[in-house]
Tab-separated table of C-alpha atoms and ligand atoms in Angstrom:
chain	number	residue	atom	x	y	z
J	1	UNK	CA	-10.039	52.673	39.641
J	2	UNK	CA	-10.155	50.526	36.116
J	3	UNK	CA	-10.240	47.200	36.556
J	4	UNK	CA	-6.519	46.427	36.064
J	5	UNK	CA	-5.679	48.597	38.674
J	6	UNK	CA	-8.094	47.212	41.143
J	7	UNK	CA	-6.640	43.661	40.728
J	8	UNK	CA	-2.974	44.868	41.065
J	9	UNK	CA	-4.020	46.869	43.985
J	10	UNK	CA	-5.981	44.461	45.719
J	11	UNK	CA	-3.286	41.712	45.144
J	12	UNK	CA	-0.243	43.605	46.203
J	13	UNK	CA	-2.245	44.833	48.929
J	14	UNK	CA	-2.993	41.096	49.989
J	15	UNK	CA	0.659	40.342	49.399
J	16	UNK	CA	1.975	43.027	51.609
J	17	UNK	CA	-0.712	42.370	54.142
J	18	UNK	CA	0.218	38.581	54.682
J	19	UNK	CA	3.860	39.192	54.228
J	20	UNK	CA	3.820	41.777	57.032
J	21	UNK	CA	1.871	39.312	59.011
J	22	UNK	CA	5.218	36.348	58.180
J	23	UNK	CA	7.657	39.601	59.558
J	24	UNK	CA	9.133	40.314	56.520
J	25	UNK	CA	10.365	43.869	55.991
J	26	UNK	CA	9.133	45.639	52.808
J	27	UNK	CA	10.421	48.298	51.024
J	28	UNK	CA	9.160	49.214	47.629
J	29	UNK	CA	6.523	47.049	48.175
J	30	UNK	CA	4.928	48.427	51.181
J	31	UNK	CA	3.301	51.432	49.004
J	32	UNK	CA	1.271	48.993	46.406
J	33	UNK	CA	0.815	51.875	44.138
J	34	UNK	CA	4.207	51.629	42.950
J	35	UNK	CA	5.558	48.514	42.578
J	36	UNK	CA	7.153	47.632	38.783
J	37	UNK	CA	8.303	44.756	37.149
J	38	UNK	CA	11.583	44.775	38.071
J	39	UNK	CA	10.219	45.371	42.139
J	40	UNK	CA	8.404	42.453	42.201
J	41	UNK	CA	11.828	40.524	41.351
J	42	UNK	CA	14.273	42.582	43.751
J	43	UNK	CA	11.902	41.721	46.457
J	44	UNK	CA	11.833	38.174	45.702
J	45	UNK	CA	15.435	38.113	46.913
J	46	UNK	CA	14.902	38.928	50.374
J	47	UNK	CA	10.901	37.254	50.340
J	48	UNK	CA	11.523	33.424	50.505
J	49	UNK	CA	8.732	33.110	52.140
J	50	UNK	CA	5.677	30.913	50.540
J	51	UNK	CA	3.665	33.441	48.696
J	52	UNK	CA	0.526	34.851	50.037
J	53	UNK	CA	-2.701	32.184	50.149
J	54	UNK	CA	-4.665	35.429	49.254
J	55	UNK	CA	-2.837	36.414	46.075
J	56	UNK	CA	-1.774	33.358	43.878
J	57	UNK	CA	-1.107	32.664	40.395
J	58	UNK	CA	-4.506	31.210	39.959
J	59	UNK	CA	-6.392	34.095	41.485
J	60	UNK	CA	-4.887	36.654	39.667
J	61	UNK	CA	-5.313	34.565	36.425
J	62	UNK	CA	-9.079	33.726	37.281
J	63	UNK	CA	-9.912	37.648	37.098
J	64	UNK	CA	-8.513	37.920	33.950
J	65	UNK	CA	-10.476	34.552	32.834
J	66	UNK	CA	-7.156	32.700	31.933
J	67	UNK	CA	-6.145	29.290	33.031
J	68	UNK	CA	-2.575	28.798	34.510
J	69	UNK	CA	-1.658	25.169	34.587
J	70	UNK	CA	1.074	22.673	35.534
J	71	UNK	CA	2.163	19.470	34.103
J	72	UNK	CA	2.091	17.008	37.295
J	73	UNK	CA	2.969	13.564	38.148
J	74	UNK	CA	0.221	12.297	40.555
J	75	UNK	CA	2.800	9.867	42.605
J	76	UNK	CA	4.151	13.273	43.604
J	77	UNK	CA	0.806	14.659	45.229
J	78	UNK	CA	1.704	12.340	48.303
J	79	UNK	CA	4.346	15.303	49.440
J	80	UNK	CA	2.060	17.928	51.050
J	81	UNK	CA	4.399	20.940	49.664
J	82	UNK	CA	4.189	19.400	46.476
J	83	UNK	CA	-0.045	19.207	46.688
J	84	UNK	CA	-0.283	22.375	48.698
J	85	UNK	CA	1.677	24.253	45.940
J	86	UNK	CA	-0.207	23.245	43.252
J	87	UNK	CA	-3.658	23.471	44.519
J	88	UNK	CA	-2.803	27.056	45.669
J	89	UNK	CA	-0.945	28.395	42.483
J	90	UNK	CA	-2.717	26.667	39.359
J	91	UNK	CA	-6.272	26.148	38.211
J	92	UNK	CA	-5.333	23.921	35.451
J	93	UNK	CA	-3.570	20.498	35.385
J	94	UNK	CA	-2.273	18.216	32.777
J	95	UNK	CA	-1.409	15.015	32.723
J	96	UNK	CA	2.461	14.828	32.412
J	97	UNK	CA	2.905	11.125	31.416
J	98	UNK	CA	-0.232	9.398	32.751
J	99	UNK	CA	-2.754	9.587	29.859
J	100	UNK	CA	0.180	9.047	27.314
J	101	UNK	CA	-1.113	5.748	25.063
J	102	UNK	CA	2.257	3.542	26.501
J	103	UNK	CA	1.184	4.399	30.137
J	104	UNK	CA	-2.232	4.341	30.454
J	105	UNK	CA	-2.795	1.129	27.449
J	106	UNK	CA	0.108	-0.818	27.724
J	107	UNK	CA	-1.286	-4.002	26.388
J	108	UNK	CA	-4.393	-4.882	24.072
J	109	UNK	CA	-6.444	-5.440	27.187
J	110	UNK	CA	-4.779	-3.706	29.940
J	111	UNK	CA	-6.104	-0.219	30.721
J	112	UNK	CA	-4.041	1.732	33.878
J	113	UNK	CA	-6.357	4.392	34.804
J	114	UNK	CA	-5.358	4.685	38.379
J	115	UNK	CA	-2.666	7.084	38.592
J	116	UNK	CA	-4.616	9.415	36.095
J	117	UNK	CA	-8.123	9.215	37.916
J	118	UNK	CA	-5.915	10.200	41.197
J	119	UNK	CA	-4.906	13.359	39.130
J	120	UNK	CA	-8.357	13.841	38.016
J	121	UNK	CA	-10.221	13.688	41.643
J	122	UNK	CA	-7.357	16.035	42.858
J	123	UNK	CA	-8.255	18.432	40.406
J	124	UNK	CA	-11.912	18.147	41.105
J	125	UNK	CA	-11.447	18.443	44.910
J	126	UNK	CA	-9.533	21.606	44.392
J	127	UNK	CA	-11.715	23.429	41.271
J	128	UNK	CA	-8.927	22.949	38.738
J	129	UNK	CA	-9.474	22.056	35.071
J	130	UNK	CA	-8.025	19.283	33.760
J	131	UNK	CA	-6.089	18.975	30.131
J	132	UNK	CA	-5.534	15.061	28.868
J	133	UNK	CA	-2.279	14.800	27.207
J	134	UNK	CA	-2.091	13.340	24.916
J	135	UNK	CA	-4.058	10.728	22.418
J	136	UNK	CA	-1.980	9.909	19.837
J	137	UNK	CA	1.799	10.794	19.994
J	138	UNK	CA	4.894	9.326	18.260
J	139	UNK	CA	6.021	5.832	17.702
J	140	UNK	CA	9.133	5.741	20.552
J	141	UNK	CA	5.701	6.653	23.010
J	142	UNK	CA	3.519	4.220	21.342
J	143	UNK	CA	3.605	0.652	22.753
J	144	UNK	CA	5.023	-2.465	20.941
J	145	UNK	CA	1.820	-4.138	20.468
J	146	UNK	CA	-0.094	-0.898	18.690
J	147	UNK	CA	2.913	-1.605	16.071
J	148	UNK	CA	3.060	-4.747	15.306
J	149	UNK	CA	2.093	-5.922	11.362
J	150	UNK	CA	-1.442	-5.950	10.958
J	151	UNK	CA	-4.039	-4.977	8.359
J	152	UNK	CA	-5.075	-0.902	8.017
J	153	UNK	CA	-8.656	-2.448	9.389
J	154	UNK	CA	-7.585	-4.001	12.319
J	155	UNK	CA	-5.040	-1.187	12.955
J	156	UNK	CA	-8.360	1.419	12.519
J	157	UNK	CA	-10.259	-0.675	14.786
J	158	UNK	CA	-7.486	-0.505	17.593
J	159	UNK	CA	-7.236	3.374	16.895
J	160	UNK	CA	-10.944	4.032	17.179
J	161	UNK	CA	-11.236	2.049	20.568
J	162	UNK	CA	-8.345	3.707	22.103
J	163	UNK	CA	-9.512	7.639	21.654
J	164	UNK	CA	-12.934	6.479	22.230
J	165	UNK	CA	-12.464	4.564	25.873
J	166	UNK	CA	-9.890	7.094	26.868
J	167	UNK	CA	-11.975	10.124	26.183
J	168	UNK	CA	-15.276	8.434	27.211
J	169	UNK	CA	-13.991	7.653	30.628
J	170	UNK	CA	-13.322	11.088	31.240
J	171	UNK	CA	-16.239	13.051	29.685
J	172	UNK	CA	-17.136	15.518	31.307
J	173	UNK	CA	-13.916	15.631	33.851
J	174	UNK	CA	-11.380	16.111	31.241
J	175	UNK	CA	-11.991	20.168	29.582
J	176	UNK	CA	-9.368	19.671	26.863
J	177	UNK	CA	-7.610	17.048	25.250
J	178	UNK	CA	-3.835	17.202	23.243
J	179	UNK	CA	-5.643	15.084	20.775
J	180	UNK	CA	-2.481	14.726	18.287
J	181	UNK	CA	1.016	15.980	19.974
J	182	UNK	CA	3.944	16.522	17.512
J	183	UNK	CA	2.828	15.233	13.937
J	184	UNK	CA	5.163	17.965	12.450
J	185	UNK	CA	8.357	16.954	11.146
J	186	UNK	CA	9.612	19.537	8.405
J	187	UNK	CA	12.277	17.003	7.219
J	188	UNK	CA	9.817	14.702	5.437
J	189	UNK	CA	8.261	15.939	1.602
J	190	UNK	CA	5.005	16.004	3.179
J	191	UNK	CA	5.951	17.728	6.419
J	192	UNK	CA	4.462	15.040	8.616
J	193	UNK	CA	6.700	12.963	11.396
J	194	UNK	CA	6.555	9.449	10.206
J	195	UNK	CA	4.797	6.909	12.621
J	196	UNK	CA	2.420	3.825	12.515
J	197	UNK	CA	-0.627	6.119	12.170
J	198	UNK	CA	0.331	7.492	9.369
J	199	UNK	CA	1.867	4.526	7.761
J	200	UNK	CA	-1.376	2.298	8.182
J	201	UNK	CA	-4.053	5.239	7.989
J	202	UNK	CA	-2.521	8.098	5.646
J	203	UNK	CA	-2.496	11.684	6.536
J	204	UNK	CA	-5.739	11.714	7.263
J	205	UNK	CA	-5.344	9.716	10.913
J	206	UNK	CA	-5.145	13.786	12.441
J	207	UNK	CA	-8.264	15.050	11.524
J	208	UNK	CA	-9.980	11.454	12.511
J	209	UNK	CA	-8.572	11.140	15.721
J	210	UNK	CA	-10.053	14.745	16.145
J	211	UNK	CA	-13.579	13.262	14.463
J	212	UNK	CA	-13.310	10.194	17.448
J	213	UNK	CA	-12.612	12.302	20.008
J	214	UNK	CA	-15.555	15.052	19.392
J	215	UNK	CA	-18.035	11.765	19.015
J	216	UNK	CA	-16.433	10.340	22.647
J	217	UNK	CA	-17.185	13.860	24.163
J	218	UNK	CA	-18.835	16.726	22.425
J	219	UNK	CA	-17.989	19.259	25.195
J	220	UNK	CA	-14.477	18.954	25.195
J	221	UNK	CA	-11.728	21.478	23.662
J	222	UNK	CA	-9.673	19.753	21.158
J	223	UNK	CA	-6.530	20.673	20.838
J	224	UNK	CA	-3.452	20.297	18.373
J	225	UNK	CA	0.173	20.436	20.008
J	226	UNK	CA	3.657	20.948	18.583
J	227	UNK	CA	7.305	22.665	19.452
J	228	UNK	CA	9.519	24.735	18.241
J	229	UNK	CA	6.601	25.996	16.079
J	230	UNK	CA	5.810	29.030	18.740
J	231	UNK	CA	6.635	31.833	16.617
J	232	UNK	CA	6.410	33.598	13.103
J	233	UNK	CA	10.455	33.830	13.596
J	234	UNK	CA	13.959	34.765	11.811
J	235	UNK	CA	14.948	31.426	12.680
J	236	UNK	CA	14.548	29.325	9.500
J	237	UNK	CA	14.148	26.080	11.453
J	238	UNK	CA	11.653	27.576	13.600
J	239	UNK	CA	9.838	29.375	10.945
J	240	UNK	CA	9.535	26.235	8.864
J	241	UNK	CA	7.522	24.423	12.000
J	242	UNK	CA	5.102	27.245	12.754
J	243	UNK	CA	4.360	27.470	9.040
J	244	UNK	CA	3.850	23.919	8.556
J	245	UNK	CA	1.534	23.796	11.997
J	246	UNK	CA	-0.442	26.764	11.011
J	247	UNK	CA	-1.202	24.987	7.354
J	248	UNK	CA	-1.917	21.606	9.021
J	249	UNK	CA	-4.414	23.197	11.775
J	250	UNK	CA	-5.749	25.515	9.135
J	251	UNK	CA	-6.336	22.557	6.857
J	252	UNK	CA	-8.305	20.676	9.727
J	253	UNK	CA	-10.656	23.819	10.048
J	254	UNK	CA	-11.361	24.281	6.321
J	255	UNK	CA	-12.108	20.550	6.121
J	256	UNK	CA	-14.476	20.805	8.975
J	257	UNK	CA	-12.792	18.897	11.679
J	258	UNK	CA	-13.672	19.212	14.817
J	259	UNK	CA	-10.207	21.239	16.097
J	260	UNK	CA	-11.076	23.977	18.823
J	261	UNK	CA	-6.949	25.319	19.648
J	262	UNK	CA	-3.480	25.120	19.032
J	263	UNK	CA	-0.999	24.455	22.177
J	264	UNK	CA	2.505	26.031	21.626
J	265	UNK	CA	4.889	23.600	23.758
J	266	UNK	CA	7.670	26.653	24.735
J	267	UNK	CA	10.276	24.512	26.119
J	268	UNK	CA	12.418	27.471	25.954
J	269	UNK	CA	16.780	27.988	26.103
J	270	UNK	CA	17.516	31.249	27.544
J	271	UNK	CA	20.613	32.122	25.078
J	272	UNK	CA	18.160	31.228	21.897
J	273	UNK	CA	14.820	32.058	21.965
J	274	UNK	CA	12.121	33.476	19.732
J	275	UNK	CA	10.914	37.259	20.381
J	276	UNK	CA	7.526	37.718	22.071
J	277	UNK	CA	6.263	40.152	19.573
J	278	UNK	CA	7.286	37.175	16.925
J	279	UNK	CA	5.200	34.502	19.166
J	280	UNK	CA	2.354	37.189	19.229
J	281	UNK	CA	2.073	37.236	15.418
J	282	UNK	CA	1.935	33.600	15.367
J	283	UNK	CA	-1.170	33.796	18.311
J	284	UNK	CA	-2.319	36.188	16.205
J	285	UNK	CA	-2.756	34.343	13.174
J	286	UNK	CA	-3.956	31.148	14.825
J	287	UNK	CA	-6.588	32.923	16.272
J	288	UNK	CA	-7.836	34.456	13.103
J	289	UNK	CA	-8.725	30.720	12.295
J	290	UNK	CA	-10.904	30.965	15.174
J	291	UNK	CA	-8.865	28.832	17.169
J	292	UNK	CA	-8.328	29.289	20.994
J	293	UNK	CA	-4.050	29.301	21.758
J	294	UNK	CA	-2.610	28.318	24.550
J	295	UNK	CA	1.430	27.991	25.877
J	296	UNK	CA	1.050	24.221	26.739
J	297	UNK	CA	4.714	23.136	28.405
J	298	UNK	CA	6.624	26.067	29.331
J	299	UNK	CA	9.780	26.102	30.911
J	300	UNK	CA	13.208	28.129	30.484
J	301	UNK	CA	16.948	26.484	30.533
J	302	UNK	CA	19.752	28.372	32.208
J	303	UNK	CA	22.390	26.223	32.454
J	304	UNK	CA	25.504	27.587	33.495
J	305	UNK	CA	27.110	25.623	30.828
J	306	UNK	CA	25.693	27.545	28.179
J	307	UNK	CA	25.385	30.988	29.753
J	308	UNK	CA	27.743	33.213	31.517
J	309	UNK	CA	26.917	35.052	34.905
J	310	UNK	CA	25.997	33.942	38.168
J	311	UNK	CA	23.097	32.333	39.167
J	312	UNK	CA	21.655	35.427	40.222
J	313	UNK	CA	21.818	36.999	37.038
J	314	UNK	CA	20.648	33.792	35.329
J	315	UNK	CA	17.381	33.884	37.117
J	316	UNK	CA	17.007	36.947	36.141
J	317	UNK	CA	17.393	36.697	32.498
J	318	UNK	CA	14.584	33.672	33.091
J	319	UNK	CA	12.385	35.975	34.977
J	320	UNK	CA	12.374	38.413	31.957
J	321	UNK	CA	11.808	35.861	29.305
J	322	UNK	CA	8.786	34.312	31.293
J	323	UNK	CA	7.501	37.959	31.655
J	324	UNK	CA	7.855	39.161	28.215
J	325	UNK	CA	6.663	36.111	26.526
J	326	UNK	CA	3.515	35.645	28.822
J	327	UNK	CA	2.740	39.633	29.366
J	328	UNK	CA	2.627	39.637	25.410
J	329	UNK	CA	1.041	36.651	25.006
J	330	UNK	CA	-2.142	37.503	27.578
J	331	UNK	CA	-2.921	40.647	25.276
J	332	UNK	CA	-3.737	38.520	22.586
J	333	UNK	CA	-7.317	37.490	21.576
J	334	UNK	CA	-8.278	33.887	21.738
J	335	UNK	CA	-4.892	33.122	23.392
J	336	UNK	CA	-6.889	30.943	26.750
J	337	UNK	CA	-4.183	29.333	29.043
J	338	UNK	CA	-0.241	29.073	29.944
J	339	UNK	CA	1.011	26.001	31.267
J	340	UNK	CA	3.833	25.089	32.494
J	341	UNK	CA	5.797	21.601	32.618
J	342	UNK	CA	5.852	21.101	36.064
J	343	UNK	CA	6.001	23.986	38.882
J	344	UNK	CA	9.012	22.809	41.210
J	345	UNK	CA	12.748	22.600	40.086
J	346	UNK	CA	12.498	19.385	42.188
J	347	UNK	CA	10.902	17.364	39.494
J	348	UNK	CA	11.531	18.698	35.582
J	349	UNK	CA	11.788	16.527	32.916
J	350	UNK	CA	14.743	18.538	31.744
J	351	UNK	CA	16.873	17.460	34.448
J	352	UNK	CA	16.799	14.290	32.773
J	353	UNK	CA	16.787	14.975	29.154
J	354	UNK	CA	19.605	17.951	29.415
J	355	UNK	CA	21.261	17.708	32.462
J	356	UNK	CA	20.967	19.850	35.610
J	357	UNK	CA	18.817	22.848	35.325
J	358	UNK	CA	16.260	25.468	37.159
J	359	UNK	CA	13.472	25.685	34.229
J	360	UNK	CA	10.464	26.297	36.436
J	361	UNK	CA	8.910	28.693	38.854
J	362	UNK	CA	9.652	27.158	42.454
J	363	UNK	CA	13.263	26.564	43.565
J	364	UNK	CA	13.474	22.835	45.221
J	365	UNK	CA	12.448	23.791	48.211
J	366	UNK	CA	9.194	24.975	46.440
J	367	UNK	CA	10.122	28.952	47.493
J	368	UNK	CA	8.842	30.994	44.537
J	369	UNK	CA	11.735	32.153	42.073
J	370	UNK	CA	12.058	35.435	40.403
J	371	UNK	CA	10.606	33.557	37.358
J	372	UNK	CA	7.468	33.091	39.423
J	373	UNK	CA	6.915	37.096	39.896
J	374	UNK	CA	7.723	37.703	36.532
J	375	UNK	CA	4.625	35.449	35.669
J	376	UNK	CA	2.664	37.034	38.355
J	377	UNK	CA	3.629	40.614	36.768
J	378	UNK	CA	2.842	38.993	33.624
J	379	UNK	CA	-0.831	37.912	34.738
J	380	UNK	CA	-1.262	41.270	36.343
J	381	UNK	CA	-1.102	43.069	32.941
J	382	UNK	CA	2.222	44.579	34.049
D	1	LIG	C1	8.108	13.871	28.821
D	1	LIG	C2	7.675	13.471	30.397
D	1	LIG	O1	7.809	15.098	30.838
D	1	LIG	C3	8.891	12.739	30.489
D	1	LIG	O2	8.774	12.589	32.054
D	1	LIG	C4	8.641	11.853	29.721
D	1	LIG	O3	9.885	10.781	30.208
D	1	LIG	C5	8.723	12.163	28.153
D	1	LIG	O4	7.721	12.727	27.702
D	1	LIG	N1	6.989	17.402	24.500
D	1	LIG	C6	5.844	16.626	25.265
D	1	LIG	C7	5.635	15.983	26.620
D	1	LIG	O5	4.465	16.913	24.658
D	1	LIG	O6	4.820	15.025	26.880
D	1	LIG	C8	7.264	15.502	27.225
D	1	LIG	O7	6.869	15.197	28.223
D	1	LIG	C9	8.075	16.612	26.936
D	1	LIG	C10	8.293	17.300	25.627
């Protein structure tokens, strides 16, 4: 039996064994040699039991040398269902908000490390890696005190101190950093988003942020992260963005900046999303630069306002998209991780930003959705 079949046999066998104990009836899953992508999903329509502790996304990912992650808000860890699901299923966590400048360093002399510390400790207690998100972002998420009028020299000092202090505090504890987030804006002549960093320091602020982070923790994996830049796409908007991100990171590599990878956010709509093959082509060209690639913030909207079909049909569509994209990416050299922007529909930024939806892998009661099994199948190499 080759490695992949062994893994699948073990994982499915474990699921069958534990679920049998839970008293569920199984049909196709009774025979671990026949499950298919759709069988996992068909099964979950009747199986609302919590997945087995013997097989989980993280156990499958670990066997394939991958990280599977979720963005986390530390205050929810007080909810046992949240904490146990997170620890059981994921081996990677991202601070959803707690390391953003406006949260962690809200005033010149005040740092608010406590919530981030809580998550870093949780991760260490449960053998999970941490991604720090994010050192430098847009003006809307940078506190006012940073943006007041001052000389470029004074500004540079604040910029340097922020990165050195934050990365330095978590040296050896944060595995990877989103160093610069969403710096691209293809509507601008230079293709870069206008912000206080660009205004005060010029285009070199990006490379400088990477150098400062590297000095503060030479072992951390340093990433550039952006949205709508996932694919080599037929949509002019997405193609322009992914090309610009490619050129930006290529220049950083060519100039010798300590960049190690790129994050493709992957906030998707089920009704208009890039094709897996176009995403794979983008992953491949980034990997050819010697960079690691991760899906950094995946969620998939399926609102009935945009899609026809019953909830069951929309959940199936969501499962298929999660599956097809992740199954394609995990086959690419240099692909290191997939992170979801949350994991339960009980807590997602989508509801606040776009209106009620069900974008993640677990429902509001922490039951696995079809999307969960789609991701599981993809990680199993199905
Ligand atoms: C979002 C958080 O999820 C929200 O809670 C917050 O109010 C705003 O930011 N791209 C990113 C993330 O890089 O940092 C954003 O997170 C979602 C879009």
